Amino acid sequence: QDIMVTAVFEELNGDEKSIILNEINYHSHPDYNTEDWIELYVRSGNHNLSKAYLSDRNNNNRFRFPEGTVLKEGDYLIVAQNSASFKYFFPEIDNVIGDLGFNIRGDNEQIRLFDTKGFLYDSIAYSDSISWLQLSDGGGPTIELISPELDGNNPGNWRVSAMPHGS
């Protein structure tokens, strides 16, 4: 008798942040212009993100994940404003999708992840003020969450990337 094994894909659930907004690049250095991008990290579970979406502070700006976008525990995914620009500077990275369709601002911005039903799953509000690591605003480095277990809305839980243009 054949045994069929199927992965169980969870819906995003706001009670447990199993997928987090982990790294943000906005206002790239002019000599290394990857354009804007957001990195997601899967803390736990398997997720089908088809029809889920990312948005910024403007509700009309939406990036819908393509059909078949599946992430598993430990996966990273880059959502790039311009995937060709990103791949030009990072040809070795293949977990990139895009094109985002909107810019990520540095001043008083909010990045939001919505589930397939349109409910807010995760959100990070930040600015390029002193508490939010001004060096990343046009200086080259990205901002990255120190640990996936920390609250992404606390500026003290973020750092400038150790790598010159993102980790």
N, CA and C atoms as an extended XYZ file, in Angstrom:
501
Properties=species:S:1:pos:R:3:atomname:S:1:resname:S:1:resid:I:1 pbc="F F F"
N         0.842       -1.181        0.000 N   GLN     1
C         0.000        0.000        0.000 CA  GLN     1
C         0.882        1.237        0.000 C   GLN     1
N         0.583        2.146       -0.927 N   ASP     2
C         1.353        3.385       -1.024 CA  ASP     2
C         0.960        4.334        0.093 C   ASP     2
N         1.935        4.983        0.646 N   ILE     3
C         1.685        5.992        1.676 CA  ILE     3
C         2.019        7.343        1.077 C   ILE     3
N         1.072        8.232        1.110 N   MET     4
C         1.305        9.567        0.565 CA  MET     4
C         1.569       10.529        1.726 C   MET     4
N         2.666       11.223        1.634 N   VAL     5
C         3.023       12.191        2.670 CA  VAL     5
C         2.767       13.577        2.115 C   VAL     5
N         2.000       14.360        2.830 N   THR     6
C         1.733       15.736        2.424 CA  THR     6
C         2.149       16.672        3.539 C   THR     6
N         2.758       17.772        3.148 N   ALA     7
C         3.104       18.785        4.145 CA  ALA     7
C         1.841       19.530        4.527 C   ALA     7
N         1.758       19.871        5.769 N   VAL     8
C         0.631       20.668        6.245 CA  VAL     8
C         1.050       22.124        6.181 C   VAL     8
N         0.276       22.908        5.449 N   PHE     9
C         0.577       24.330        5.327 CA  PHE     9
C        -0.353       25.104        6.229 C   PHE     9
N         0.247       25.914        7.067 N   GLU    10
C        -0.526       26.669        8.041 CA  GLU    10
C        -0.905       28.022        7.463 C   GLU    10
N        -2.078       28.493        7.868 N   GLU    11
C        -2.429       29.887        7.579 CA  GLU    11
C        -1.628       30.749        8.544 C   GLU    11
N        -1.355       31.948        8.133 N   LEU    12
C        -0.700       32.868        9.057 CA  LEU    12
C        -1.640       33.119       10.218 C   LEU    12
N        -1.116       33.109       11.406 N   ASN    13
C        -1.931       33.279       12.595 CA  ASN    13
C        -1.281       34.345       13.466 C   ASN    13
N        -1.978       35.425       13.705 N   GLY    14
C        -1.433       36.553       14.456 CA  GLY    14
C        -1.046       36.241       15.883 C   GLY    14
N        -1.523       35.117       16.440 N   ASP    15
C        -1.182       34.779       17.821 CA  ASP    15
C         0.267       34.327       17.967 C   ASP    15
N         0.809       33.740       16.920 N   GLU    16
C         2.182       33.274       16.958 CA  GLU    16
C         2.876       33.758       15.700 C   GLU    16
N         3.883       34.551       15.848 N   LYS    17
C         4.592       35.099       14.695 CA  LYS    17
C         5.558       34.048       14.157 C   LYS    17
N         5.054       33.163       13.332 N   SER    18
C         5.907       32.113       12.775 CA  SER    18
C         6.683       32.600       11.559 C   SER    18
N         6.226       33.679       10.913 N   ILE    19
C         6.980       34.344        9.849 CA  ILE    19
C         7.164       35.792       10.285 C   ILE    19
N         8.404       36.254       10.206 N   ILE    20
C         8.673       37.619       10.668 CA  ILE    20
C         9.343       38.445        9.575 C   ILE    20
N         9.190       39.746        9.673 N   LEU    21
C         9.923       40.706        8.856 CA  LEU    21
C        11.288       40.836        9.523 C   LEU    21
N        12.328       40.378        8.853 N   ASN    22
C        13.621       40.155        9.479 CA  ASN    22
C        14.701       41.169        9.100 C   ASN    22
N        14.628       41.700        7.891 N   GLU    23
C        15.646       42.647        7.428 CA  GLU    23
C        15.014       43.569        6.401 C   GLU    23
N        15.433       44.830        6.412 N   ILE    24
C        14.848       45.828        5.517 CA  ILE    24
C        15.969       46.641        4.884 C   ILE    24
N        15.890       46.795        3.580 N   ASN    25
C        16.795       47.689        2.865 CA  ASN    25
C        15.964       48.802        2.242 C   ASN    25
N        16.255       50.019        2.635 N   TYR    26
C        15.615       51.179        2.017 CA  TYR    26
C        16.692       52.212        1.741 C   TYR    26
N        16.522       52.958        0.665 N   HIS    27
C        17.463       54.014        0.285 CA  HIS    27
C        18.893       53.468        0.221 C   HIS    27
N        19.127       52.626       -0.770 N   SER    28
C        20.442       52.002       -0.958 CA  SER    28
C        21.531       53.035       -1.212 C   SER    28
N        22.755       52.629       -0.969 N   HIS    29
C        23.909       53.456       -1.310 CA  HIS    29
C        23.937       53.604       -2.838 C   HIS    29
N        24.230       54.802       -3.368 N   PRO    30
C        24.186       55.009       -4.825 CA  PRO    30
C        25.129       54.087       -5.609 C   PRO    30
N        26.232       53.663       -5.002 N   ASP    31
C        27.180       52.786       -5.694 CA  ASP    31
C        26.798       51.310       -5.619 C   ASP    31
N        25.780       50.996       -4.848 N   TYR    32
C        25.371       49.598       -4.651 CA  TYR    32
C        23.851       49.569       -4.590 C   TYR    32
N        23.219       50.075       -5.654 N   ASN    33
C        21.779       50.281       -5.626 CA  ASN    33
C        20.997       49.008       -5.968 C   ASN    33
N        20.785       48.200       -4.957 N   THR    34
C        19.967       46.995       -5.118 CA  THR    34
C        18.490       47.350       -5.190 C   THR    34
N        18.173       48.602       -4.942 N   GLU    35
C        16.827       49.107       -4.719 CA  GLU    35
C        16.282       48.490       -3.425 C   GLU    35
N        15.063       48.833       -3.079 N   ASP    36
C        14.509       48.429       -1.781 CA  ASP    36
C        14.173       46.943       -1.758 C   ASP    36
N        14.273       46.342       -0.570 N   TRP    37
C        13.861       44.956       -0.400 CA  TRP    37
C        13.572       44.649        1.060 C   TRP    37
N        12.809       43.580        1.248 N   ILE    38
C        12.398       43.118        2.576 CA  ILE    38
C        12.722       41.635        2.664 C   ILE    38
N        13.274       41.217        3.797 N   GLU    39
C        13.545       39.800        3.999 CA  GLU    39
C        12.567       39.238        5.029 C   GLU    39
N        11.949       38.112        4.686 N   LEU    40
C        11.098       37.365        5.605 CA  LEU    40
C        11.880       36.167        6.117 C   LEU    40
N        11.603       35.770        7.348 N   TYR    41
C        12.218       34.580        7.927 CA  TYR    41
C        11.120       33.737        8.565 C   TYR    41
N        11.170       32.426        8.314 N   VAL    42
C        10.168       31.512        8.875 CA  VAL    42
C        10.723       30.898       10.148 C   VAL    42
N        10.137       31.278       11.270 N   ARG    43
C        10.548       30.745       12.568 CA  ARG    43
C        10.046       29.327       12.776 C   ARG    43
N         8.828       29.039       12.300 N   SER    44
C         8.278       27.697       12.505 CA  SER    44
C         7.196       27.402       11.473 C   SER    44
N         6.999       26.144       11.197 N   GLY    45
C         5.904       25.697       10.350 CA  GLY    45
C         6.186       25.791        8.864 C   GLY    45
N         5.229       25.308        8.092 N   ASN    46
C         5.233       25.387        6.626 CA  ASN    46
C         4.093       26.297        6.238 C   ASN    46
N         4.331       27.181        5.284 N   HIS    47
C         3.333       28.189        4.945 CA  HIS    47
C         3.175       28.346        3.441 C   HIS    47
N         1.944       28.370        2.995 N   ASN    48
C         1.627       28.698        1.617 CA  ASN    48
C         1.195       30.161        1.618 C   ASN    48
N         2.014       31.015        1.038 N   LEU    49
C         1.741       32.453        1.044 CA  LEU    49
C         0.962       32.915       -0.184 C   LEU    49
N         0.531       31.984       -1.027 N   SER    50
C        -0.260       32.370       -2.197 CA  SER    50
C        -1.422       33.236       -1.745 C   SER    50
N        -1.545       34.406       -2.328 N   LYS    51
C        -2.596       35.395       -2.066 CA  LYS    51
C        -2.395       36.202       -0.785 C   LYS    51
N        -1.392       35.888        0.028 N   ALA    52
C        -1.036       36.780        1.133 CA  ALA    52
C        -0.338       37.985        0.487 C   ALA    52
N        -0.162       39.076        1.231 N   TYR    53
C         0.483       40.238        0.611 CA  TYR    53
C         1.237       41.105        1.601 C   TYR    53
N         2.163       41.864        1.045 N   LEU    54
C         2.921       42.880        1.772 CA  LEU    54
C         2.417       44.243        1.346 C   LEU    54
N         2.449       45.182        2.277 N   SER    55
C         2.054       46.551        1.986 CA  SER    55
C         2.920       47.478        2.823 C   SER    55
N         2.910       48.740        2.457 N   ASP    56
C         3.564       49.737        3.296 CA  ASP    56
C         2.480       50.563        3.977 C   ASP    56
N         2.806       51.770        4.371 N   ARG    57
C         1.829       52.625        5.061 CA  ARG    57
C         0.633       52.947        4.165 C   ARG    57
N         0.836       52.946        2.860 N   ASN    58
C        -0.226       53.241        1.899 CA  ASN    58
C        -0.999       51.954        1.584 C   ASN    58
N        -2.263       51.908        1.933 N   ASN    59
C        -3.066       50.703        1.714 CA  ASN    59
C        -3.181       50.300        0.251 C   ASN    59
N        -2.964       51.240       -0.672 N   ASN    60
C        -3.052       50.926       -2.101 CA  ASN    60
C        -1.807       50.226       -2.631 C   ASN    60
N        -0.712       50.281       -1.894 N   ASN    61
C         0.523       49.610       -2.293 CA  ASN    61
C         0.479       48.176       -1.769 C   ASN    61
N         0.371       47.230       -2.698 N   ARG    62
C         0.289       45.829       -2.295 CA  ARG    62
C         1.135       44.959       -3.209 C   ARG    62
N         1.902       44.094       -2.586 N   PHE    63
C         2.606       43.053       -3.327 CA  PHE    63
C         1.969       41.734       -2.931 C   PHE    63
N         1.320       41.103       -3.883 N   ARG    64
C         0.711       39.786       -3.640 CA  ARG    64
C         1.729       38.702       -3.964 C   ARG    64
N         1.876       37.773       -3.037 N   PHE    65
C         2.777       36.654       -3.267 CA  PHE    65
C         2.214       35.789       -4.393 C   PHE    65
N         3.057       35.381       -5.324 N   PRO    66
C         2.581       34.563       -6.438 CA  PRO    66
C         2.063       33.200       -5.978 C   PRO    66
N         1.166       32.627       -6.773 N   GLU    67
C         0.693       31.266       -6.509 CA  GLU    67
C         1.909       30.352       -6.379 C   GLU    67
N         1.832       29.451       -5.435 N   GLY    68
C         2.914       28.487       -5.241 CA  GLY    68
C         4.050       28.988       -4.375 C   GLY    68
N         3.905       30.153       -3.750 N   THR    69
C         4.942       30.649       -2.839 CA  THR    69
C         4.812       29.892       -1.525 C   THR    69
N         5.713       28.971       -1.321 N   VAL    70
C         5.682       28.097       -0.145 CA  VAL    70
C         6.974       28.282        0.630 C   VAL    70
N         6.845       28.501        1.914 N   LEU    71
C         8.005       28.651        2.787 CA  LEU    71
C         7.938       27.612        3.892 C   LEU    71
N         9.107       27.093        4.256 N   LYS    72
C         9.209       26.096        5.316 CA  LYS    72
C        10.050       26.655        6.450 C   LYS    72
N         9.951       26.028        7.600 N   GLU    73
C        10.711       26.458        8.762 CA  GLU    73
C        12.190       26.630        8.412 C   GLU    73
N        12.744       27.791        8.813 N   GLY    74
C        14.139       28.098        8.554 CA  GLY    74
C        14.403       28.791        7.225 C   GLY    74
N        13.378       28.903        6.376 N   ASP    75
C        13.548       29.567        5.075 CA  ASP    75
C        13.612       31.081        5.221 C   ASP    75
N        14.345       31.686        4.303 N   TYR    76
C        14.370       33.131        4.130 CA  TYR    76
C        13.801       33.419        2.743 C   TYR    76
N        13.166       34.560        2.596 N   LEU    77
C        12.672       34.988        1.302 CA  LEU    77
C        12.851       36.490        1.184 C   LEU    77
N        13.470       36.919        0.088 N   ILE    78
C        13.640       38.336       -0.212 CA  ILE    78
C        12.523       38.753       -1.162 C   ILE    78
N        11.838       39.834       -0.809 N   VAL    79
C        10.867       40.443       -1.712 CA  VAL    79
C        11.499       41.767       -2.140 C   VAL    79
N        11.900       41.818       -3.406 N   ALA    80
C        12.674       42.942       -3.916 CA  ALA    80
C        11.798       43.913       -4.696 C   ALA    80
N        12.120       45.181       -4.566 N   GLN    81
C        11.445       46.204       -5.374 CA  GLN    81
C        11.714       45.936       -6.844 C   GLN    81
N        12.951       45.572       -7.158 N   ASN    82
C        13.340       45.259       -8.522 CA  ASN    82
C        14.247       44.033       -8.450 C   ASN    82
N        13.703       42.871       -8.768 N   SER    83
C        14.468       41.628       -8.599 CA  SER    83
C        15.708       41.594       -9.496 C   SER    83
N        15.665       42.207      -10.686 N   ALA    84
C        16.838       42.235      -11.567 CA  ALA    84
C        17.975       43.039      -10.929 C   ALA    84
N        17.659       44.188      -10.333 N   SER    85
C        18.688       44.993       -9.652 CA  SER    85
C        19.268       44.233       -8.471 C   SER    85
N        18.402       43.578       -7.706 N   PHE    86
C        18.865       42.810       -6.557 CA  PHE    86
C        19.802       41.692       -7.012 C   PHE    86
N        19.402       40.932       -8.021 N   LYS    87
C        20.197       39.790       -8.490 CA  LYS    87
C        21.507       40.232       -9.139 C   LYS    87
N        21.542       41.429       -9.690 N   TYR    88
C        22.783       41.952      -10.253 CA  TYR    88
C        23.855       42.058       -9.163 C   TYR    88
N        23.476       42.537       -7.992 N   PHE    89
C        24.425       42.714       -6.901 CA  PHE    89
C        24.589       41.460       -6.048 C   PHE    89
N        23.577       40.592       -6.026 N   PHE    90
C        23.623       39.359       -5.238 CA  PHE    90
C        23.265       38.156       -6.130 C   PHE    90
N        24.099       37.828       -7.124 N   PRO    91
C        23.751       36.745       -8.054 CA  PRO    91
C        23.668       35.369       -7.392 C   PRO    91
N        24.308       35.204       -6.241 N   GLU    92
C        24.318       33.905       -5.554 CA  GLU    92
C        23.034       33.636       -4.772 C   GLU    92
N        22.202       34.632       -4.580 N   ILE    93
C        20.973       34.463       -3.806 CA  ILE    93
C        19.828       34.136       -4.756 C   ILE    93
N        19.197       32.992       -4.530 N   ASP    94
C        18.123       32.572       -5.433 CA  ASP    94
C        16.732       32.621       -4.811 C   ASP    94
N        16.642       32.906       -3.542 N   ASN    95
C        15.333       32.986       -2.883 CA  ASN    95
C        14.816       34.432       -2.913 C   ASN    95
N        14.635       34.944       -4.135 N   VAL    96
C        14.215       36.327       -4.365 CA  VAL    96
C        12.983       36.321       -5.248 C   VAL    96
N        11.984       37.101       -4.834 N   ILE    97
C        10.828       37.327       -5.697 CA  ILE    97
C        10.597       38.829       -5.790 C   ILE    97
N         9.835       39.238       -6.735 N   GLY    98
C         9.514       40.642       -6.935 CA  GLY    98
C         8.713       40.737       -8.212 C   GLY    98
N         8.388       41.834       -8.619 N   ASP    99
C         8.835       43.138       -8.217 CA  ASP    99
C         7.796       43.761       -7.293 C   ASP    99
N         8.291       44.344       -6.227 N   LEU   100
C         7.469       44.862       -5.145 CA  LEU   100
C         6.404       45.837       -5.625 C   LEU   100
N         6.771       46.750       -6.508 N   GLY   101
C         5.790       47.680       -7.065 CA  GLY   101
C         5.667       48.994       -6.319 C   GLY   101
N         6.416       49.167       -5.245 N   PHE   102
C         6.413       50.439       -4.518 CA  PHE   102
C         7.742       50.600       -3.787 C   PHE   102
N         8.078       51.848       -3.453 N   ASN   103
C         9.301       52.150       -2.711 CA  ASN   103
C         9.060       51.978       -1.222 C   ASN   103
N        10.122       51.663       -0.517 N   ILE   104
C        10.063       51.633        0.943 CA  ILE   104
C        10.730       52.910        1.425 C   ILE   104
N         9.979       53.710        2.104 N   ARG   105
C        10.516       54.973        2.601 CA  ARG   105
C        11.339       54.738        3.865 C   ARG   105
N        12.173       55.691        4.184 N   GLY   106
C        12.956       55.605        5.402 CA  GLY   106
C        12.343       56.399        6.535 C   GLY   106
N        11.566       57.410        6.199 N   ASP   107
C        11.022       58.291        7.223 CA  ASP   107
C         9.578       57.920        7.524 C   ASP   107
N         9.333       57.496        8.745 N   ASN   108
C         7.978       57.205        9.212 CA  ASN   108
C         7.276       56.172        8.324 C   ASN   108
N         7.915       55.036        8.125 N   GLU   109
C         7.396       53.984        7.263 CA  GLU   109
C         6.819       52.832        8.082 C   GLU   109
N         6.010       52.057        7.447 N   GLN   110
C         5.444       50.866        8.059 CA  GLN   110
C         5.392       49.776        6.995 C   GLN   110
N         5.919       48.600        7.318 N   ILE   111
C         5.850       47.439        6.442 CA  ILE   111
C         4.886       46.463        7.105 C   ILE   111
N         3.912       45.978        6.318 N   ARG   112
C         2.875       45.113        6.884 CA  ARG   112
C         2.730       43.841        6.067 C   ARG   112
N         2.560       42.735        6.771 N   LEU   113
C         2.318       41.435        6.152 CA  LEU   113
C         0.889       41.031        6.485 C   LEU   113
N         0.095       40.780        5.433 N   PHE   114
C        -1.295       40.380        5.605 CA  PHE   114
C        -1.457       38.929        5.196 C   PHE   114
N        -2.350       38.211        5.870 N   ASP   115
C        -2.603       36.820        5.511 CA  ASP   115
C        -3.499       36.734        4.279 C   ASP   115
N        -3.849       35.534        3.893 N   THR   116
C        -4.627       35.326        2.670 CA  THR   116
C        -6.034       35.893        2.752 C   THR   116
N        -6.522       36.141        3.958 N   LYS   117
C        -7.865       36.701        4.136 CA  LYS   117
C        -7.834       38.221        4.315 C   LYS   117
N        -6.642       38.808        4.266 N   GLY   118
C        -6.510       40.253        4.401 CA  GLY   118
C        -6.384       40.746        5.829 C   GLY   118
N        -6.164       39.833        6.782 N   PHE   119
C        -5.981       40.236        8.175 CA  PHE   119
C        -4.503       40.532        8.425 C   PHE   119
N        -4.229       41.598        9.171 N   LEU   120
C        -2.856       41.974        9.494 CA  LEU   120
C        -2.205       40.871       10.310 C   LEU   120
N        -1.064       40.399        9.827 N   TYR   121
C        -0.333       39.340       10.516 CA  TYR   121
C         0.857       39.897       11.281 C   TYR   121
N         1.654       40.712       10.616 N   ASP   122
C         2.825       41.302       11.258 CA  ASP   122
C         3.020       42.697       10.691 C   ASP   122
N         3.593       43.573       11.481 N   SER   123
C         3.773       44.957       11.077 CA  SER   123
C         4.988       45.529       11.783 C   SER   123
N         5.760       46.306       11.059 N   ILE   124
C         6.896       47.011       11.642 CA  ILE   124
C         6.796       48.461       11.228 C   ILE   124
N         6.778       49.339       12.201 N   ALA   125
C         6.776       50.777       11.943 CA  ALA   125
C         8.145       51.312       12.364 C   ALA   125
N         8.789       52.071       11.482 N   TYR   126
C        10.117       52.585       11.776 CA  TYR   126
C        10.314       53.929       11.094 C   TYR   126
N        11.407       54.586       11.441 N   SER   127
C        11.774       55.838       10.785 CA  SER   127
C        13.294       55.897       10.689 C   SER   127
N        13.797       56.922       10.046 N   ASP   128
C        15.253       57.059        9.970 CA  ASP   128
C        15.766       58.034       11.024 C   ASP   128
N        15.070       58.100       12.139 N   SER   129
C        15.516       58.931       13.256 CA  SER   129
C        16.690       58.246       13.956 C   SER   129
N        17.280       58.935       14.888 N   ILE   130
C        18.458       58.416       15.584 CA  ILE   130
C        18.188       57.066       16.244 C   ILE   130
N        16.986       56.865       16.769 N   SER   131
C        16.698       55.591       17.425 CA  SER   131
C        16.556       54.450       16.428 C   SER   131
N        16.376       54.782       15.145 N   TRP   132
C        16.207       53.749       14.127 CA  TRP   132
C        17.395       53.664       13.171 C   TRP   132
N        18.589       53.859       13.654 N   LEU   133
C        19.792       53.559       12.902 CA  LEU   133
C        19.910       54.346       11.595 C   LEU   133
N        20.203       55.607       11.713 N   GLN   134
C        20.288       56.494       10.559 CA  GLN   134
C        21.323       56.059        9.520 C   GLN   134
N        22.340       55.324        9.924 N   LEU   135
C        23.397       54.920        9.004 CA  LEU   135
C        22.850       54.127        7.819 C   LEU   135
N        21.759       53.407        8.024 N   SER   136
C        21.222       52.597        6.932 CA  SER   136
C        20.534       53.449        5.867 C   SER   136
N        20.211       54.683        6.163 N   ASP   137
C        19.501       55.550        5.222 CA  ASP   137
C        20.466       56.145        4.205 C   ASP   137
N        20.735       55.404        3.118 N   GLY   138
C        21.615       55.857        2.057 CA  GLY   138
C        23.080       55.568        2.300 C   GLY   138
N        23.416       55.036        3.472 N   GLY   139
C        24.810       54.758        3.803 CA  GLY   139
C        25.295       53.398        3.362 C   GLY   139
N        24.396       52.517        2.982 N   GLY   140
C        24.803       51.198        2.513 CA  GLY   140
C        24.229       50.047        3.308 C   GLY   140
N        24.391       50.028        4.642 N   PRO   141
C        23.900       48.877        5.396 CA  PRO   141
C        22.368       48.821        5.453 C   PRO   141
N        21.877       47.645        5.688 N   THR   142
C        20.447       47.446        5.923 CA  THR   142
C        20.207       47.478        7.422 C   THR   142
N        18.942       47.382        7.821 N   ILE   143
C        18.647       47.155        9.228 CA  ILE   143
C        18.138       45.728        9.354 C   ILE   143
N        18.599       45.043       10.405 N   GLU   144
C        18.204       43.659       10.617 CA  GLU   144
C        17.822       43.447       12.080 C   GLU   144
N        16.846       42.593       12.255 N   LEU   145
C        16.410       42.238       13.600 CA  LEU   145
C        17.523       41.441       14.273 C   LEU   145
N        17.868       41.788       15.502 N   ILE   146
C        18.960       41.124       16.213 CA  ILE   146
C        18.671       39.645       16.397 C   ILE   146
N        17.430       39.317       16.722 N   SER   147
C        17.014       37.926       16.921 CA  SER   147
C        15.568       37.781       16.481 C   SER   147
N        15.217       36.663       15.844 N   PRO   148
C        13.833       36.478       15.403 CA  PRO   148
C        12.829       36.369       16.549 C   PRO   148
N        13.317       36.240       17.757 N   GLU   149
C        12.426       36.145       18.921 CA  GLU   149
C        12.034       37.519       19.467 C   GLU   149
N        12.676       38.566       19.007 N   LEU   150
C        12.451       39.907       19.554 CA  LEU   150
C        11.329       40.645       18.836 C   LEU   150
N        10.775       41.640       19.512 N   ASP   151
C         9.714       42.485       18.970 CA  ASP   151
C        10.304       43.430       17.925 C   ASP   151
N         9.819       43.325       16.693 N   GLY   152
C        10.331       44.138       15.602 CA  GLY   152
C         9.957       45.601       15.675 C   GLY   152
N         9.046       45.978       16.562 N   ASN   153
C         8.660       47.380       16.667 CA  ASN   153
C         9.458       48.148       17.710 C   ASN   153
N        10.392       47.492       18.355 N   ASN   154
C        11.265       48.150       19.320 CA  ASN   154
C        12.575       48.491       18.613 C   ASN   154
N        12.902       49.783       18.448 N   PRO   155
C        14.133       50.158       17.745 CA  PRO   155
C        15.385       49.514       18.340 C   PRO   155
N        15.389       49.261       19.639 N   GLY   156
C        16.544       48.644       20.293 CA  GLY   156
C        16.777       47.197       19.885 C   GLY   156
N        15.805       46.585       19.207 N   ASN   157
C        15.934       45.188       18.781 CA  ASN   157
C        16.478       45.055       17.360 C   ASN   157
N        16.860       46.187       16.761 N   TRP   158
C        17.404       46.195       15.407 CA  TRP   158
C        18.847       46.658       15.447 C   TRP   158
N        19.607       46.266       14.440 N   ARG   159
C        20.991       46.724       14.305 CA  ARG   159
C        21.279       46.965       12.827 C   ARG   159
N        22.334       47.694       12.579 N   VAL   160
C        22.831       47.855       11.219 CA  VAL   160
C        23.478       46.536       10.842 C   VAL   160
N        23.212       46.082        9.638 N   SER   161
C        23.760       44.811        9.165 CA  SER   161
C        25.271       44.780        9.284 C   SER   161
N        25.804       43.641        9.696 N   ALA   162
C        27.251       43.458        9.792 CA  ALA   162
C        27.904       43.429        8.403 C   ALA   162
N        27.146       43.008        7.399 N   MET   163
C        27.621       42.998        6.023 CA  MET   163
C        27.397       44.386        5.428 C   MET   163
N        28.265       44.848        4.540 N   PRO   164
C        28.159       46.232        4.056 CA  PRO   164
C        26.825       46.571        3.370 C   PRO   164
N        26.183       45.605        2.723 N   HIS   165
C        24.964       45.914        1.961 CA  HIS   165
C        23.854       44.911        2.242 C   HIS   165
N        23.865       44.297        3.418 N   GLY   166
C        22.832       43.356        3.793 CA  GLY   166
C        23.405       41.999        4.124 C   GLY   166
N        22.666       41.278        4.937 N   SER   167
C        23.151       39.959        5.369 CA  SER   167
C        22.536       38.865        4.533 C   SER   167
